[in-house]
Tab-separated table of C-alpha atoms in Angstrom:
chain	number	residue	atom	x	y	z
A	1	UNK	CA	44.408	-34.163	12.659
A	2	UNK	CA	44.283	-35.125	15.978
A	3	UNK	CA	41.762	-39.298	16.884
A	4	UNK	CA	39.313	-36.533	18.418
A	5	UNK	CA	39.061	-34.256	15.227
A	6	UNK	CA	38.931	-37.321	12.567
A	7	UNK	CA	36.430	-39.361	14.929
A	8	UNK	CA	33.927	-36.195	15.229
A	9	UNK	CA	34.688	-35.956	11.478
A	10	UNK	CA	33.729	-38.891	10.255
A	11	UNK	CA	30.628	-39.011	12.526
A	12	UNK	CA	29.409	-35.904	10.441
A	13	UNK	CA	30.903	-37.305	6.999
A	14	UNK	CA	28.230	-39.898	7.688
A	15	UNK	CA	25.656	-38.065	8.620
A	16	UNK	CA	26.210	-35.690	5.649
A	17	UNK	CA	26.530	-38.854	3.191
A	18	UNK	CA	22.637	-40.055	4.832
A	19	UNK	CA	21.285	-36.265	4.403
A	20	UNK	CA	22.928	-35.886	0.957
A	21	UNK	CA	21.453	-39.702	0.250
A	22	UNK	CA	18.170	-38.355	1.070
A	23	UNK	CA	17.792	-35.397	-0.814
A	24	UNK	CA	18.707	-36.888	-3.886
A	25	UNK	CA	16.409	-39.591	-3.393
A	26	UNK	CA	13.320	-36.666	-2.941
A	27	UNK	CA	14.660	-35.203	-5.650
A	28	UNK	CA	14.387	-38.393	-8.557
A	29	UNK	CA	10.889	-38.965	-6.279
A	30	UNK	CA	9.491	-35.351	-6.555
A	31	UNK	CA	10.787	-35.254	-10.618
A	32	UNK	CA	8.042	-37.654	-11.319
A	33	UNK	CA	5.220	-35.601	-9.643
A	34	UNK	CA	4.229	-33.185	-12.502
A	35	UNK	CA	2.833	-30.023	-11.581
A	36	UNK	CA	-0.661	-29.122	-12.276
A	37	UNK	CA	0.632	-25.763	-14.044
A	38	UNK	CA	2.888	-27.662	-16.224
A	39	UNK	CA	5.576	-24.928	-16.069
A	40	UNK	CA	8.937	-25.756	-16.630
A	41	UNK	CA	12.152	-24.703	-14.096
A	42	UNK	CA	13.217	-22.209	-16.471
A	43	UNK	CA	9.189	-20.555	-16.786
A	44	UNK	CA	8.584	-20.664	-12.974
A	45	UNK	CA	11.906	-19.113	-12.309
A	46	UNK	CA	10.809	-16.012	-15.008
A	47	UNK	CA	7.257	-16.071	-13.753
A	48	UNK	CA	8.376	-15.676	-9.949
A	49	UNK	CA	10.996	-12.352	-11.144
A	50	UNK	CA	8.273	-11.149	-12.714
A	51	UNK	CA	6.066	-11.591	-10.048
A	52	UNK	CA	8.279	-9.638	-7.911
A	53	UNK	CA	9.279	-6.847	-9.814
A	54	UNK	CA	12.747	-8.323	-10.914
A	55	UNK	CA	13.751	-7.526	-14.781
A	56	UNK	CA	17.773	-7.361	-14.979
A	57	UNK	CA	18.371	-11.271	-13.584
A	58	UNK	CA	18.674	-13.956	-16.043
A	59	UNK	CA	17.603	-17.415	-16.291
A	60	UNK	CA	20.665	-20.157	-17.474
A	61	UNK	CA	21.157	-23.443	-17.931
A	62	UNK	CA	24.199	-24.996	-16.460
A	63	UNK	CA	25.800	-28.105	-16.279
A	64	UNK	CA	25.747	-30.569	-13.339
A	65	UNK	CA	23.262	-32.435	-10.983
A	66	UNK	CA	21.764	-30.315	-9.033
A	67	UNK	CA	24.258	-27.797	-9.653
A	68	UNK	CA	21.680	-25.058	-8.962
A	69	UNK	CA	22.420	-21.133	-7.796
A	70	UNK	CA	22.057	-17.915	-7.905
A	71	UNK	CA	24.849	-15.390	-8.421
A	72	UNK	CA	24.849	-12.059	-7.228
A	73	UNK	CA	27.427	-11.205	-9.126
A	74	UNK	CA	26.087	-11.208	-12.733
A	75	UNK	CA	22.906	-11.807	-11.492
A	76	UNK	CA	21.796	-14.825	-13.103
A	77	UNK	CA	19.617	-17.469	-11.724
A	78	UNK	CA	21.740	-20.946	-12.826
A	79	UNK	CA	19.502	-24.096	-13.402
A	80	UNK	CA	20.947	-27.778	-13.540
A	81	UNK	CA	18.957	-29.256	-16.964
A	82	UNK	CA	16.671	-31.509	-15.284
A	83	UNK	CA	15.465	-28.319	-13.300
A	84	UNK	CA	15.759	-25.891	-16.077
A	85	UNK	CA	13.895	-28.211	-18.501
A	86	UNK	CA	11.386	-30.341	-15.793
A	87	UNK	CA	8.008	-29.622	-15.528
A	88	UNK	CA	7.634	-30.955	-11.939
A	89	UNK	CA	7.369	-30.439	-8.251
A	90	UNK	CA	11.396	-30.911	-8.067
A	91	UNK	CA	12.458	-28.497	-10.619
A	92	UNK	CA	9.585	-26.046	-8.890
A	93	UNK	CA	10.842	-26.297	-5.859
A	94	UNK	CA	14.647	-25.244	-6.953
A	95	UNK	CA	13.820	-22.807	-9.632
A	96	UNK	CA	11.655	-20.917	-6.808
A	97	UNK	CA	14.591	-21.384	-4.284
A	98	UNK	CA	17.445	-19.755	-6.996
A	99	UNK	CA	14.741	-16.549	-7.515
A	100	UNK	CA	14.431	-16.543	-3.795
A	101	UNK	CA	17.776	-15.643	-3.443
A	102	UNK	CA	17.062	-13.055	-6.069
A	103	UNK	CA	14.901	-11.447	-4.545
A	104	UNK	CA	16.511	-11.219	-1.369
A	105	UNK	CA	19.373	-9.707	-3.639
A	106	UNK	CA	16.740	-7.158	-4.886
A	107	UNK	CA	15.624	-6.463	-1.286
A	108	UNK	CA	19.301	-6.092	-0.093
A	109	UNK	CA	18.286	-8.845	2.230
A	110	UNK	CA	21.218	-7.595	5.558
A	111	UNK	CA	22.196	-11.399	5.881
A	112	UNK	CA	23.059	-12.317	1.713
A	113	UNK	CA	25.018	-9.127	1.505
A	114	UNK	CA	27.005	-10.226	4.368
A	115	UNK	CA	27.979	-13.654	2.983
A	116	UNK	CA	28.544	-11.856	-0.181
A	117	UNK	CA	31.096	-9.729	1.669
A	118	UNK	CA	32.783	-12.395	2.592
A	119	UNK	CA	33.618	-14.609	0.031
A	120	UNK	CA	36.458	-13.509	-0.530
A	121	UNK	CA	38.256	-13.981	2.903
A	122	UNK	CA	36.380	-17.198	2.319
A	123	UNK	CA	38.695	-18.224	-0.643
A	124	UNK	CA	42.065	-16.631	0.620
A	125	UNK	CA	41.172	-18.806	4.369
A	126	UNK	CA	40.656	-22.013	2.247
A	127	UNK	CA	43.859	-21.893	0.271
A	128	UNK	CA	46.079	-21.801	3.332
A	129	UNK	CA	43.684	-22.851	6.684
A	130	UNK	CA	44.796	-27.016	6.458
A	131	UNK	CA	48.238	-26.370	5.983
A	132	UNK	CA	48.079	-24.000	9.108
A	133	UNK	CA	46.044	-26.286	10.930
A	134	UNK	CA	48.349	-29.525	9.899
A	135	UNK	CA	51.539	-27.554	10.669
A	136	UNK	CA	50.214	-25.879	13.900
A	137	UNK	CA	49.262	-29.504	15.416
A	138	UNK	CA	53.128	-30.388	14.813
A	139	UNK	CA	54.335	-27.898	16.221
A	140	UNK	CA	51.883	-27.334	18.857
A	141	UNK	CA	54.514	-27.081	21.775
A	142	UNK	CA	57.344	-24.824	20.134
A	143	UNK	CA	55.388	-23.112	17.723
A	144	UNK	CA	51.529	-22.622	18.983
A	145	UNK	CA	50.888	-19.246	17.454
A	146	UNK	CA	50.719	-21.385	13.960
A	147	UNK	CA	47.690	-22.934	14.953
A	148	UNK	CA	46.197	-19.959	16.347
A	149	UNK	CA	46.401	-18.630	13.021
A	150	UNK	CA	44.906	-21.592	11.289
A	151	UNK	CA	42.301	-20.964	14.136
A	152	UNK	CA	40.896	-17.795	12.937
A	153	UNK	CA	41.317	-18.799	9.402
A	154	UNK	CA	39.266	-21.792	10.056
A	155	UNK	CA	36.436	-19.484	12.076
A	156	UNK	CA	36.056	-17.221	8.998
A	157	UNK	CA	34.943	-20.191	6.982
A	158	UNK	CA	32.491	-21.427	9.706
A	159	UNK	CA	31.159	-18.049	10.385
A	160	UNK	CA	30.386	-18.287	6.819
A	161	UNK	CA	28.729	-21.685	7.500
A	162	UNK	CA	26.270	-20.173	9.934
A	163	UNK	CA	25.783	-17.131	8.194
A	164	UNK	CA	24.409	-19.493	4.994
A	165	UNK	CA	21.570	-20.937	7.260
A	166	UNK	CA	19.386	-17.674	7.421
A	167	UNK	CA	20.002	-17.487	4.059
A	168	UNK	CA	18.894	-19.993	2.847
A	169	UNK	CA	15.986	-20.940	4.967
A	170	UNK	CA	14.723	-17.616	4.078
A	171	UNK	CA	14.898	-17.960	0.276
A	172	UNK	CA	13.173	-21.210	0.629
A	173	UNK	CA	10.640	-18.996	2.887
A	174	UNK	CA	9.935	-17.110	0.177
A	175	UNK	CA	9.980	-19.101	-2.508
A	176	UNK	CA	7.219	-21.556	-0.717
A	177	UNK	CA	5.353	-18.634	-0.194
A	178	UNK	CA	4.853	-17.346	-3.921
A	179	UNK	CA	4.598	-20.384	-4.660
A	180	UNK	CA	1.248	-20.879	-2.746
A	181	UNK	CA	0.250	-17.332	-3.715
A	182	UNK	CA	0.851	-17.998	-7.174
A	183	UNK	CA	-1.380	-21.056	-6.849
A	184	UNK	CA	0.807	-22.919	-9.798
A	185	UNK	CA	0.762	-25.935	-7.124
A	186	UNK	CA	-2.245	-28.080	-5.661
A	187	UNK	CA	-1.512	-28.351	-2.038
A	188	UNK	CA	-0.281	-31.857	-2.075
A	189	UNK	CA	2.288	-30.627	-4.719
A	190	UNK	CA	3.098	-27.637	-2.207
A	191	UNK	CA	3.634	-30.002	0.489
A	192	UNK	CA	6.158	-32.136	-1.645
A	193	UNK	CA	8.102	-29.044	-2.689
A	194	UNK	CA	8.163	-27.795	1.189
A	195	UNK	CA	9.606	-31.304	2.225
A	196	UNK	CA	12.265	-31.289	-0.945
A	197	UNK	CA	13.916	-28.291	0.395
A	198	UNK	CA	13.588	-28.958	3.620
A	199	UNK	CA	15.806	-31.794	3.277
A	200	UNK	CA	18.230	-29.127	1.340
A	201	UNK	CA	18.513	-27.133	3.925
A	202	UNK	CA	19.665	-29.695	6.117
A	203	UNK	CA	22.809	-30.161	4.099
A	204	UNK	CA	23.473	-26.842	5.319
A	205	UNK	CA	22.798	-27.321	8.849
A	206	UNK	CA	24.781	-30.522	8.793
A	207	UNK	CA	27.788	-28.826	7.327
A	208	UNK	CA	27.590	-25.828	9.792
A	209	UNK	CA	27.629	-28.217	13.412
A	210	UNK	CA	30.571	-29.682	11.758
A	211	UNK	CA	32.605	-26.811	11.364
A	212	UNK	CA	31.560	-25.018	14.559
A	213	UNK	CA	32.302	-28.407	16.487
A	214	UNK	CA	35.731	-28.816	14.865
A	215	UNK	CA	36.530	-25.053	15.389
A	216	UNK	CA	36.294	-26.191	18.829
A	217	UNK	CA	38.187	-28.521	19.035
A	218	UNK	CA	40.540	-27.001	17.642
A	219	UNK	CA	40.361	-24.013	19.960
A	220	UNK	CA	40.336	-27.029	22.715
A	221	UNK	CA	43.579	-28.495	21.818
A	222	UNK	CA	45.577	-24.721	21.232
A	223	UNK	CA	43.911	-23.881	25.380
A	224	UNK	CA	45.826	-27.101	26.366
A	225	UNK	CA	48.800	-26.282	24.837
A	226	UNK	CA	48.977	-22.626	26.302
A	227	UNK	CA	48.008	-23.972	29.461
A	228	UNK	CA	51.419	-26.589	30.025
A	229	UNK	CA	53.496	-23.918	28.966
């Protein structure tokens, strides 16, 4: 990793670490504003498949902080316990945001079927892209074609980065907007739950300028190469 790539790196490990620190601080804030439904994670989650016509996705509990998801592939809307179990504007929030995704499943939402498409180029990319990217910086002047290839490795995974913001903005679109049509918030509540995943969907942002600026870079440094040959 070239000074450039590890300064720009750590700029965004920072600002990752402050979004990351603020989201879990809304989170433990927003888990002590009950809701005035008093559902729990696991009954809004139900209620809001229901609500939209959804009967073959089930709700789990799994283990983690904020572990949260849903999974196309067995469809099953995953809740941590605190969201699975809470009866409060956090646990709303993310059990609303998991069905979103659901329902954008159940829609065949274009840009969730995409990222589902590519997980799995996702995976192979991952296994090998920082041993191609490690060993093409090495051998940048006999060998530059090795970093080319850890160069498109390395885009699959951000075009995956970029493809995740539509996504998920638009499950949080959705689930904010049953949410106010299911009137199982006051507005202040609504508000709360807006600015909670707000503040998750930064995370997302954050990571995706990080990989598209360090994809070019890295296309910056292979260009210089090439170009003193």
């Amino acid at each position: 990793m070239t000074p450039g790539i590890m300064f720009v790196s750590l700029i965004f490990v920072g600002i990752s670490f402050l979004v990351s620190y603020v989201l879990k601080s809304k989170f433990r804030a927003y888990s002590e504003v009950p809701t005035s439904s008093g559902l729990t994670g696991k009954q809004i989650a139900e209620k809001m498949l229901r609500d939209n016509n959804i009967n073959d996705v089930q709700v789990l509990s799994v283990d983690g902080f904020l572990s949260d998801h849903y999974n196309p592939a067995n469809k099953t809307v995953n809740l941590s316990p605190d969201v699975y179990a809470g009866a409060n504007v956090a646990a709303a929030a993310v059990a609303a945001h998991e069905c979103g995704h659901a329902v954008q499943h159940a829609a065949a939402y274009p840009w969730l079927g995409l990222r589902s498409r590519l997980v799995p180029a996702v995976q192979f990319s991952a296994s090998l892209v920082q041993w191609l990217l490690l060993g093409g910086i090495l051998l940048i002047n006999v060998f530059p074609q090795l970093l080319l290839a850890g160069i498109a490795l390395f885009g699959v995974t951000t075009v995956f980065s970029l493809i995740t913001l539509p996504v998920e903005f638009d499950a949080s679109r959705r689930a904010l907007a049953w949410l106010d049509r299911s009137q199982i918030m006051r507005p202040q509540e609504h508000d709360k739950a807006k600015n909670a995943l707000w503040w998750a969907a930064m995370t997302y942002v954050v990571a995706a300028l990080a990989s598209l600026v360090t994809l070019f870079q890295y296309i910056l440094i292979y260009m210089g190469a090439r170009d003193r040959r």
